XYZ file of C-alpha atoms in Angstrom:
287
model
C 2.383 -9.219 13.090
C -0.438 -6.932 12.565
C -3.084 -8.944 10.579
C -5.419 -7.339 8.096
C -8.303 -9.575 9.198
C -11.562 -7.461 8.578
C -12.053 -7.981 4.809
C -15.331 -9.473 3.470
C -14.644 -9.239 -0.227
C -11.076 -10.519 -0.126
C -9.368 -13.570 1.461
C -6.230 -15.601 0.747
C -7.701 -18.973 0.323
C -4.472 -21.157 0.328
C -0.782 -20.587 -0.716
C 1.862 -23.291 -1.652
C 4.707 -23.855 -3.978
C 5.411 -20.071 -4.751
C 1.641 -19.112 -5.345
C -1.039 -17.729 -3.226
C -4.838 -18.504 -4.266
C -6.890 -15.496 -3.481
C -10.681 -14.383 -3.878
C -11.276 -11.035 -5.010
C -14.894 -10.454 -4.859
C -16.395 -13.435 -6.751
C -13.075 -13.802 -8.695
C -10.289 -16.261 -7.839
C -6.910 -15.482 -8.912
C -3.590 -17.307 -8.362
C -0.626 -15.018 -8.171
C 3.143 -15.770 -7.351
C 4.572 -14.942 -3.871
C 8.238 -15.560 -3.366
C 7.713 -15.936 0.196
C 5.759 -18.994 -0.175
C 8.401 -21.461 0.031
C 6.407 -24.591 1.391
C 4.915 -27.185 -0.664
C 1.534 -28.158 1.091
C -0.960 -29.995 -1.064
C -2.990 -27.943 -3.521
C -6.630 -29.320 -3.226
C -9.614 -28.609 -5.243
C -10.031 -25.158 -4.492
C -7.023 -24.400 -6.688
C -9.100 -25.756 -9.859
C -11.784 -22.995 -9.240
C -9.195 -20.405 -10.180
C -10.559 -17.905 -12.854
C -6.822 -16.850 -13.955
C -3.309 -17.762 -12.984
C -0.271 -15.299 -13.368
C 2.815 -17.244 -14.760
C 6.247 -15.987 -14.424
C 8.522 -16.079 -17.444
C 11.890 -17.479 -16.713
C 13.379 -14.403 -18.724
C 11.351 -11.991 -16.318
C 7.833 -10.747 -16.298
C 4.890 -13.035 -17.006
C 1.445 -13.129 -18.259
C -2.035 -14.168 -17.189
C -3.215 -17.620 -18.044
C -6.917 -17.041 -18.258
C -9.297 -19.847 -17.496
C -12.769 -18.359 -17.373
C -12.632 -14.659 -16.382
C -16.010 -13.379 -15.783
C -15.366 -9.677 -16.110
C -12.103 -8.005 -17.045
C -12.526 -5.233 -14.125
C -14.785 -5.459 -10.966
C -15.402 -3.750 -7.491
C -14.777 -4.716 -3.972
C -15.024 -3.001 -0.961
C -13.800 -2.383 2.568
C -15.694 -0.546 5.365
C -17.325 1.877 2.915
C -14.361 2.375 0.740
C -14.860 0.870 -2.817
C -12.051 -0.135 -5.229
C -11.584 -0.946 -9.152
C -9.904 -4.256 -9.303
C -8.229 -5.521 -12.617
C -5.218 -7.686 -13.146
C -2.295 -5.942 -14.593
C 0.403 -7.111 -16.918
C 2.808 -7.259 -13.903
C 0.861 -9.540 -11.732
C -0.622 -6.721 -9.314
C -4.569 -6.106 -9.221
C -4.495 -2.276 -8.209
C -4.701 -3.077 -4.493
C -2.589 -4.265 -1.601
C -5.284 -5.790 0.822
C -2.834 -6.219 3.701
C -2.376 -2.525 3.998
C -6.031 -2.332 5.207
C -4.453 -2.571 8.847
C -2.763 0.563 8.320
C -5.706 2.468 6.823
C -7.624 1.611 10.034
C -4.507 2.861 12.064
C -4.620 6.195 10.250
C -8.296 6.521 10.141
C -8.425 6.176 14.158
C -5.821 8.623 14.792
C -7.420 11.368 12.495
C -10.931 10.682 13.777
C -9.630 10.912 17.422
C -7.439 13.848 16.928
C -10.849 15.912 17.108
C -9.212 18.791 14.722
C -8.566 19.613 11.020
C -5.736 17.378 9.882
C -3.676 17.285 6.683
C -2.306 14.203 5.317
C 0.515 13.559 2.679
C 0.334 10.248 0.933
C 3.560 9.440 -1.062
C 3.875 6.919 -3.478
C 0.253 6.608 -3.298
C -0.527 4.274 -6.079
C -4.145 3.783 -6.351
C -5.146 5.707 -3.313
C -6.224 3.068 -0.532
C -4.638 5.316 2.145
C -5.815 8.410 0.695
C -9.405 7.205 0.644
C -9.339 5.984 4.334
C -7.719 9.247 5.451
C -10.098 11.257 3.568
C -13.297 9.336 4.811
C -11.882 9.852 8.383
C -11.882 13.604 7.791
C -8.357 14.498 6.560
C -7.580 16.809 3.851
C -5.172 14.674 1.704
C -2.409 15.349 -0.664
C -1.999 12.345 -3.091
C 1.259 12.095 -4.917
C 2.344 9.405 -7.532
C 4.692 9.752 -10.538
C 2.305 7.493 -12.643
C -0.406 9.358 -14.296
C -2.429 6.165 -14.819
C -2.040 5.372 -11.102
C -3.465 8.780 -10.197
C -6.348 8.406 -12.550
C -7.127 5.073 -11.126
C -7.011 6.606 -7.701
C -9.450 9.281 -8.496
C -11.799 6.537 -9.908
C -11.570 4.773 -6.643
C -12.556 8.126 -4.851
C -15.479 8.687 -6.974
C -16.543 5.059 -6.466
C -16.360 5.520 -2.599
C -18.355 8.597 -2.841
C -15.269 11.013 -1.927
C -14.850 12.877 -5.269
C -15.937 15.999 -3.599
C -13.682 15.815 -0.560
C -10.356 18.089 -0.217
C -8.120 15.710 -2.006
C -5.301 17.195 -4.160
C -4.081 14.697 -6.944
C -0.516 15.387 -8.045
C 1.500 13.606 -10.660
C 4.867 14.115 -9.918
C 8.287 12.712 -8.744
C 7.843 12.155 -4.779
C 11.304 13.648 -3.862
C 11.034 16.691 -5.922
C 7.427 17.372 -4.731
C 8.652 16.888 -1.040
C 11.607 19.496 -1.800
C 9.205 22.055 -3.433
C 6.929 21.457 -0.300
C 9.570 22.304 2.030
C 10.360 25.465 0.223
C 6.855 26.491 -0.055
C 6.516 25.969 3.894
C 3.757 23.474 3.997
C 3.237 21.291 6.696
C 1.402 18.111 7.259
C -0.007 16.202 10.436
C 0.521 12.700 8.846
C 2.577 11.303 6.382
C 2.490 7.921 4.691
C 5.128 6.580 2.437
C 4.830 3.491 0.438
C 7.784 3.408 -1.917
C 8.672 0.840 -4.535
C 11.578 -1.467 -3.674
C 13.204 -0.815 -7.158
C 12.977 1.250 -10.131
C 14.445 3.769 -12.524
C 14.614 7.423 -12.345
C 13.817 9.750 -15.256
C 17.487 9.520 -16.489
C 17.560 5.789 -16.204
C 19.309 5.821 -13.200
C 18.607 2.741 -10.737
C 16.444 3.496 -7.789
C 16.894 1.085 -4.710
C 14.842 1.713 -1.597
C 17.586 0.881 0.769
C 19.798 3.393 -0.705
C 17.240 6.217 -0.514
C 14.877 5.619 2.346
C 16.789 7.386 4.803
C 17.303 10.445 2.751
C 13.548 10.587 1.949
C 12.588 10.357 5.718
C 14.961 12.947 6.417
C 13.570 15.388 3.973
C 9.929 14.347 5.068
C 10.585 15.020 8.708
C 10.889 18.983 7.724
C 7.251 18.546 6.411
C 5.608 17.671 9.817
C 3.593 20.242 11.562
C 4.065 21.554 15.043
C 1.610 18.938 16.464
C 1.827 15.887 14.141
C 0.008 12.682 14.307
C 1.830 9.893 12.707
C 4.581 9.048 10.111
C 3.969 5.640 8.380
C 6.686 3.688 6.504
C 6.073 0.679 4.267
C 8.446 -1.714 2.838
C 8.274 -4.822 0.700
C 11.854 -5.113 0.314
C 13.417 -8.154 1.854
C 16.798 -6.450 2.700
C 15.046 -3.698 4.539
C 13.752 -4.996 7.900
C 10.950 -3.621 9.845
C 13.478 -2.856 12.529
C 15.842 -1.063 10.381
C 12.793 1.315 9.525
C 12.031 1.807 13.128
C 15.484 2.811 13.606
C 15.337 5.370 10.647
C 12.202 6.985 11.939
C 13.409 7.288 15.455
C 16.604 8.782 14.660
C 15.132 11.075 11.973
C 11.881 12.202 13.956
C 11.742 11.841 17.783
C 14.724 14.450 18.288
C 12.411 17.137 16.755
C 8.938 15.789 17.593
C 9.305 13.367 20.577
C 6.706 10.443 20.212
C 7.420 6.885 19.861
C 8.321 4.404 17.117
C 7.300 0.758 16.550
C 7.345 -1.668 13.681
C 6.213 -4.955 12.604
C 5.381 -7.291 9.653
C 1.916 -7.107 8.292
C 0.095 -9.979 6.894
C -3.164 -11.713 5.812
C -4.961 -14.546 7.373
C -4.804 -17.771 5.139
C -8.184 -19.514 5.366
C -7.508 -23.198 4.798
C -4.466 -23.295 6.856
C -5.296 -21.042 9.660
C -1.855 -19.411 9.586
C -0.978 -15.833 8.597
C 0.952 -14.963 5.368
C 3.708 -12.209 5.861
C 3.147 -9.454 3.387
C 5.772 -6.895 4.107
C 6.409 -4.622 6.922
C 5.593 -1.186 8.286
C 7.258 1.190 10.776
C 5.263 4.003 12.362
C 6.113 7.096 14.577
C 3.273 8.497 16.328
C 2.800 10.885 19.185
C 2.511 9.402 22.755
């Protein structure tokens, strides 16, 4: 497991009974996590939480606020800054475990010693976009949600990157990929962080397991003649790291060589000393 252990403004304090207790800056939140199937004792630290997201038996849920000091605040990671605010679907606008991937991509870009162009698909609030931009890449940021792209632009401004070469695109990712293929555009790095489940514009069900191979095949056509990396994330329990590694291998190595790897990614838990798994990443990169 690759661990995002360099955070100062965030930590998982404890986890038990389907919940995790987190510190986001000075705010403590309790959020559900279905992987937390153990029932270790919940000590006094849990009583200090500012808010708790309670799942509803009929789906969804809501925040139970005890004494939230502010509705929105900032945290930082290695010079990047992010707006944090609890949303109606338990998220806060950031996946801290992804910092381990931000560091990987930033190092690849910085060590390339040449101009690089990165495509960030299903780009959410822009963690990977900002990390790649700060490392010196030109970035195209694509997400279907106008609100998330706006949030990402705010994060870029907060991080002092608003004048960097970043294109902000509100679009369906597959449709954008197909247009980029027709236009002949190419990228030195691609990062794909698709949702596990969703609905298309016509109400059709979208499941990552059914779509991921096709998406990687398409994206393979967008890699440049001398690409650096292709990074694929999944939070879907039915899509293992090894399956994603296999897909990257069969789609990308015939035309580009390189090597593939995969692993869980996770976060350290302060009180137990163990690591909490938070999804999987498969990576193709040049040798």
